[in-house]
């Protein structure tokens, strides 16, 4: 339940001009890490939300954004991106570190435009099921169990909102992202508001 006077999570995210990483780090007061559950390259199929021709390499990434200190999970995210549309240093940072996408974009000065999406395919909203639900639930339970003072595992892992969007850089779609926000984000939002 959101405290009276607290902006809703969807409204806050829709009106946030920066990255989700930056916003969540401000709300939670801790740096985020991306616990990459799986990342792999595959040939693109046509048509696709990234507008790349069939056969071109697209990287799929499944990650849980967690507090770097508390390890509380905040977001389960699935993304697809076109590595050829990123500077090599940014691509390597995504492959070799636990940095969230937002931190990589900021580190390399990559100005981006967020475009809300409702298309099917990578980066499209859908119910979490199968592997995604297991990964999200396990991450939520582990983070909640390991963090002092955190809500119970079920409360922390509950999905309260999801959204899908594309990020374009220099006029080209580079990322298709779908995010599922855990209840822990609402808790952080409530804590960040003055009483």
mmCIF file of C-alpha atoms in Angstrom:
data_model
loop_
_atom_site.group_PDB
_atom_site.id
_atom_site.type_symbol
_atom_site.label_atom_id
_atom_site.label_comp_id
_atom_site.label_asym_id
_atom_site.label_seq_id
_atom_site.Cartn_x
_atom_site.Cartn_y
_atom_site.Cartn_z
ATOM 1 C CA UNK A 1 0.000 0.000 0.000
ATOM 2 C CA UNK A 2 1.405 3.381 -0.971
ATOM 3 C CA UNK A 3 1.553 6.032 1.748
ATOM 4 C CA UNK A 4 -0.694 9.084 1.272
ATOM 5 C CA UNK A 5 1.054 11.739 -0.804
ATOM 6 C CA UNK A 6 3.545 9.252 -2.235
ATOM 7 C CA UNK A 7 3.744 9.376 -6.038
ATOM 8 C CA UNK A 8 2.756 6.092 -7.649
ATOM 9 C CA UNK A 9 5.519 3.918 -9.014
ATOM 10 C CA UNK A 10 4.172 3.946 -12.609
ATOM 11 C CA UNK A 11 3.880 7.753 -12.611
ATOM 12 C CA UNK A 12 7.359 8.164 -11.143
ATOM 13 C CA UNK A 13 8.886 5.858 -13.748
ATOM 14 C CA UNK A 14 6.981 7.405 -16.671
ATOM 15 C CA UNK A 15 8.130 10.908 -15.752
ATOM 16 C CA UNK A 16 11.717 9.914 -14.989
ATOM 17 C CA UNK A 17 13.945 11.382 -17.713
ATOM 18 C CA UNK A 18 17.005 9.405 -16.576
ATOM 19 C CA UNK A 19 17.739 5.726 -16.321
ATOM 20 C CA UNK A 20 15.952 3.249 -14.069
ATOM 21 C CA UNK A 21 19.331 2.502 -12.496
ATOM 22 C CA UNK A 22 19.860 6.121 -11.447
ATOM 23 C CA UNK A 23 16.291 6.514 -10.159
ATOM 24 C CA UNK A 24 16.452 3.325 -8.080
ATOM 25 C CA UNK A 25 19.852 4.222 -6.670
ATOM 26 C CA UNK A 26 18.406 7.562 -5.519
ATOM 27 C CA UNK A 27 15.344 5.857 -4.001
ATOM 28 C CA UNK A 28 17.237 3.063 -2.269
ATOM 29 C CA UNK A 29 20.368 4.956 -1.252
ATOM 30 C CA UNK A 30 22.628 2.173 -2.493
ATOM 31 C CA UNK A 31 24.386 1.304 -5.753
ATOM 32 C CA UNK A 32 22.690 -1.348 -7.862
ATOM 33 C CA UNK A 33 24.253 -4.446 -9.348
ATOM 34 C CA UNK A 34 22.879 -6.541 -12.174
ATOM 35 C CA UNK A 35 22.809 -10.203 -11.234
ATOM 36 C CA UNK A 36 22.937 -11.549 -14.789
ATOM 37 C CA UNK A 37 20.987 -14.795 -14.788
ATOM 38 C CA UNK A 38 21.624 -15.494 -18.461
ATOM 39 C CA UNK A 39 23.147 -13.653 -21.428
ATOM 40 C CA UNK A 40 23.542 -15.103 -24.894
ATOM 41 C CA UNK A 41 23.716 -14.072 -28.542
ATOM 42 C CA UNK A 42 21.341 -15.316 -31.205
ATOM 43 C CA UNK A 43 20.485 -14.456 -34.815
ATOM 44 C CA UNK A 44 17.576 -12.016 -35.091
ATOM 45 C CA UNK A 45 14.302 -13.153 -36.583
ATOM 46 C CA UNK A 46 12.286 -10.847 -38.821
ATOM 47 C CA UNK A 47 10.267 -8.850 -38.076
ATOM 48 C CA UNK A 48 11.521 -7.721 -34.665
ATOM 49 C CA UNK A 49 11.160 -4.785 -32.278
ATOM 50 C CA UNK A 50 14.742 -3.676 -32.862
ATOM 51 C CA UNK A 51 14.361 -3.271 -36.607
ATOM 52 C CA UNK A 52 17.361 -5.406 -37.515
ATOM 53 C CA UNK A 53 17.490 -7.712 -40.494
ATOM 54 C CA UNK A 54 17.089 -11.457 -40.011
ATOM 55 C CA UNK A 55 20.326 -13.188 -39.073
ATOM 56 C CA UNK A 56 21.974 -10.161 -37.469
ATOM 57 C CA UNK A 57 23.331 -10.821 -33.979
ATOM 58 C CA UNK A 58 21.113 -9.802 -31.073
ATOM 59 C CA UNK A 59 22.107 -10.355 -27.449
ATOM 60 C CA UNK A 60 19.481 -11.457 -24.929
ATOM 61 C CA UNK A 61 20.092 -10.624 -21.282
ATOM 62 C CA UNK A 62 18.123 -11.686 -18.216
ATOM 63 C CA UNK A 63 19.088 -9.930 -15.001
ATOM 64 C CA UNK A 64 17.848 -9.049 -11.550
ATOM 65 C CA UNK A 65 18.763 -5.554 -10.324
ATOM 66 C CA UNK A 66 19.700 -5.781 -6.656
ATOM 67 C CA UNK A 67 21.016 -3.455 -4.028
ATOM 68 C CA UNK A 68 24.794 -3.692 -4.031
ATOM 69 C CA UNK A 69 24.894 -3.537 -0.215
ATOM 70 C CA UNK A 70 21.669 -5.217 0.930
ATOM 71 C CA UNK A 71 21.261 -7.563 -2.070
ATOM 72 C CA UNK A 72 17.519 -6.802 -1.967
ATOM 73 C CA UNK A 73 16.046 -7.433 -5.451
ATOM 74 C CA UNK A 74 14.254 -4.496 -7.036
ATOM 75 C CA UNK A 75 13.706 -5.355 -10.700
ATOM 76 C CA UNK A 76 13.651 -8.464 -12.863
ATOM 77 C CA UNK A 77 14.546 -7.448 -16.432
ATOM 78 C CA UNK A 78 14.698 -9.158 -19.797
ATOM 79 C CA UNK A 79 16.333 -7.293 -22.627
ATOM 80 C CA UNK A 80 17.495 -7.761 -26.167
ATOM 81 C CA UNK A 81 20.078 -5.470 -27.694
ATOM 82 C CA UNK A 82 22.050 -5.018 -30.895
ATOM 83 C CA UNK A 83 25.731 -5.141 -29.899
ATOM 84 C CA UNK A 84 26.829 -3.707 -33.264
ATOM 85 C CA UNK A 85 24.936 -0.485 -32.432
ATOM 86 C CA UNK A 86 26.968 0.103 -29.260
ATOM 87 C CA UNK A 87 30.534 1.376 -28.869
ATOM 88 C CA UNK A 88 32.871 -1.544 -28.242
ATOM 89 C CA UNK A 89 33.728 -0.359 -24.718
ATOM 90 C CA UNK A 90 30.018 -0.260 -23.760
ATOM 91 C CA UNK A 91 29.409 -3.692 -25.268
ATOM 92 C CA UNK A 92 32.356 -5.152 -23.346
ATOM 93 C CA UNK A 93 31.152 -3.559 -20.109
ATOM 94 C CA UNK A 94 27.752 -5.231 -20.573
ATOM 95 C CA UNK A 95 29.420 -8.575 -21.245
ATOM 96 C CA UNK A 96 32.044 -8.504 -18.519
ATOM 97 C CA UNK A 97 30.633 -6.645 -15.509
ATOM 98 C CA UNK A 98 27.656 -6.635 -13.175
ATOM 99 C CA UNK A 99 26.840 -3.051 -14.161
ATOM 100 C CA UNK A 100 23.190 -2.371 -15.004
ATOM 101 C CA UNK A 101 22.386 -1.105 -18.505
ATOM 102 C CA UNK A 102 21.655 2.398 -17.179
ATOM 103 C CA UNK A 103 25.113 2.696 -15.636
ATOM 104 C CA UNK A 104 26.728 1.527 -18.882
ATOM 105 C CA UNK A 105 24.793 4.129 -20.873
ATOM 106 C CA UNK A 106 25.815 6.890 -18.448
ATOM 107 C CA UNK A 107 29.459 5.785 -18.311
ATOM 108 C CA UNK A 108 29.778 6.102 -22.073
ATOM 109 C CA UNK A 109 27.711 9.264 -22.456
ATOM 110 C CA UNK A 110 25.127 7.469 -24.600
ATOM 111 C CA UNK A 111 22.124 9.782 -24.823
ATOM 112 C CA UNK A 112 19.008 7.724 -25.346
ATOM 113 C CA UNK A 113 15.298 8.094 -25.937
ATOM 114 C CA UNK A 114 12.807 5.763 -24.233
ATOM 115 C CA UNK A 115 9.833 4.656 -26.341
ATOM 116 C CA UNK A 116 7.033 2.804 -24.542
ATOM 117 C CA UNK A 117 6.164 -0.484 -26.265
ATOM 118 C CA UNK A 118 3.320 -2.962 -26.283
ATOM 119 C CA UNK A 119 4.561 -5.168 -29.126
ATOM 120 C CA UNK A 120 5.121 -8.868 -28.646
ATOM 121 C CA UNK A 121 8.628 -10.245 -28.658
ATOM 122 C CA UNK A 122 11.680 -9.344 -26.582
ATOM 123 C CA UNK A 123 10.886 -6.307 -24.506
ATOM 124 C CA UNK A 124 7.113 -6.819 -24.561
ATOM 125 C CA UNK A 125 5.057 -6.926 -21.377
ATOM 126 C CA UNK A 126 3.689 -10.306 -20.395
ATOM 127 C CA UNK A 127 2.937 -12.285 -17.311
ATOM 128 C CA UNK A 128 5.965 -13.816 -15.650
ATOM 129 C CA UNK A 129 5.830 -17.553 -16.043
ATOM 130 C CA UNK A 130 8.093 -20.579 -16.313
ATOM 131 C CA UNK A 131 11.802 -19.829 -16.071
ATOM 132 C CA UNK A 132 11.245 -16.111 -15.587
ATOM 133 C CA UNK A 133 9.002 -16.579 -12.568
ATOM 134 C CA UNK A 134 11.400 -19.098 -11.033
ATOM 135 C CA UNK A 135 14.386 -16.774 -11.542
ATOM 136 C CA UNK A 136 12.512 -13.726 -10.267
ATOM 137 C CA UNK A 137 11.057 -15.564 -7.291
ATOM 138 C CA UNK A 138 14.365 -17.151 -6.336
ATOM 139 C CA UNK A 139 16.142 -13.812 -6.624
ATOM 140 C CA UNK A 140 13.476 -12.112 -4.561
ATOM 141 C CA UNK A 141 13.520 -14.770 -1.875
ATOM 142 C CA UNK A 142 17.316 -14.866 -1.679
ATOM 143 C CA UNK A 143 17.611 -11.089 -1.505
ATOM 144 C CA UNK A 144 14.900 -10.741 1.086
ATOM 145 C CA UNK A 145 16.287 -13.538 3.226
ATOM 146 C CA UNK A 146 19.805 -12.109 3.101
ATOM 147 C CA UNK A 147 18.947 -8.477 3.836
ATOM 148 C CA UNK A 148 18.573 -7.330 7.419
ATOM 149 C CA UNK A 149 15.228 -5.676 8.030
ATOM 150 C CA UNK A 150 13.881 -6.516 4.580
ATOM 151 C CA UNK A 151 10.307 -7.600 4.053
ATOM 152 C CA UNK A 152 9.623 -11.323 3.974
ATOM 153 C CA UNK A 153 10.606 -13.214 0.849
ATOM 154 C CA UNK A 154 7.078 -13.359 -0.517
ATOM 155 C CA UNK A 155 6.528 -9.631 -0.018
ATOM 156 C CA UNK A 156 9.849 -8.626 -1.521
ATOM 157 C CA UNK A 157 9.461 -10.914 -4.525
ATOM 158 C CA UNK A 158 5.890 -9.903 -5.347
ATOM 159 C CA UNK A 159 5.651 -8.174 -8.721
ATOM 160 C CA UNK A 160 3.788 -4.872 -8.399
ATOM 161 C CA UNK A 161 4.184 -3.407 -11.899
ATOM 162 C CA UNK A 162 5.754 -4.111 -15.271
ATOM 163 C CA UNK A 163 6.525 -2.168 -18.394
ATOM 164 C CA UNK A 164 8.193 -2.549 -21.782
ATOM 165 C CA UNK A 165 10.090 -0.027 -23.864
ATOM 166 C CA UNK A 166 12.794 0.471 -26.450
ATOM 167 C CA UNK A 167 15.857 2.633 -26.050
ATOM 168 C CA UNK A 168 17.063 4.388 -29.171
ATOM 169 C CA UNK A 169 20.542 5.831 -29.473
ATOM 170 C CA UNK A 170 21.435 8.124 -32.379
ATOM 171 C CA UNK A 171 18.036 7.393 -33.923
ATOM 172 C CA UNK A 172 18.458 3.600 -33.942
ATOM 173 C CA UNK A 173 16.669 1.175 -31.599
ATOM 174 C CA UNK A 174 19.394 -0.519 -29.557
ATOM 175 C CA UNK A 175 17.610 -2.071 -26.559
ATOM 176 C CA UNK A 176 14.183 -3.690 -26.148
ATOM 177 C CA UNK A 177 13.567 -4.024 -22.427
ATOM 178 C CA UNK A 178 10.825 -5.458 -20.241
ATOM 179 C CA UNK A 179 10.995 -4.823 -16.506
ATOM 180 C CA UNK A 180 9.038 -6.319 -13.617
ATOM 181 C CA UNK A 181 9.249 -4.285 -10.409
ATOM 182 C CA UNK A 182 9.243 -6.038 -7.052
ATOM 183 C CA UNK A 183 7.332 -4.723 -4.045
ATOM 184 C CA UNK A 184 10.700 -3.689 -2.583
ATOM 185 C CA UNK A 185 10.689 -0.705 -4.993
ATOM 186 C CA UNK A 186 7.406 0.514 -3.508
ATOM 187 C CA UNK A 187 8.897 0.109 -0.028
ATOM 188 C CA UNK A 188 11.930 2.183 -1.088
ATOM 189 C CA UNK A 189 9.636 4.833 -2.558
ATOM 190 C CA UNK A 190 7.671 5.055 0.675
ATOM 191 C CA UNK A 191 10.858 5.313 2.747
ATOM 192 C CA UNK A 192 12.248 8.069 0.514
ATOM 193 C CA UNK A 193 9.255 10.377 1.060
ATOM 194 C CA UNK A 194 9.394 12.857 3.939
ATOM 195 C CA UNK A 195 6.946 12.103 6.762
#
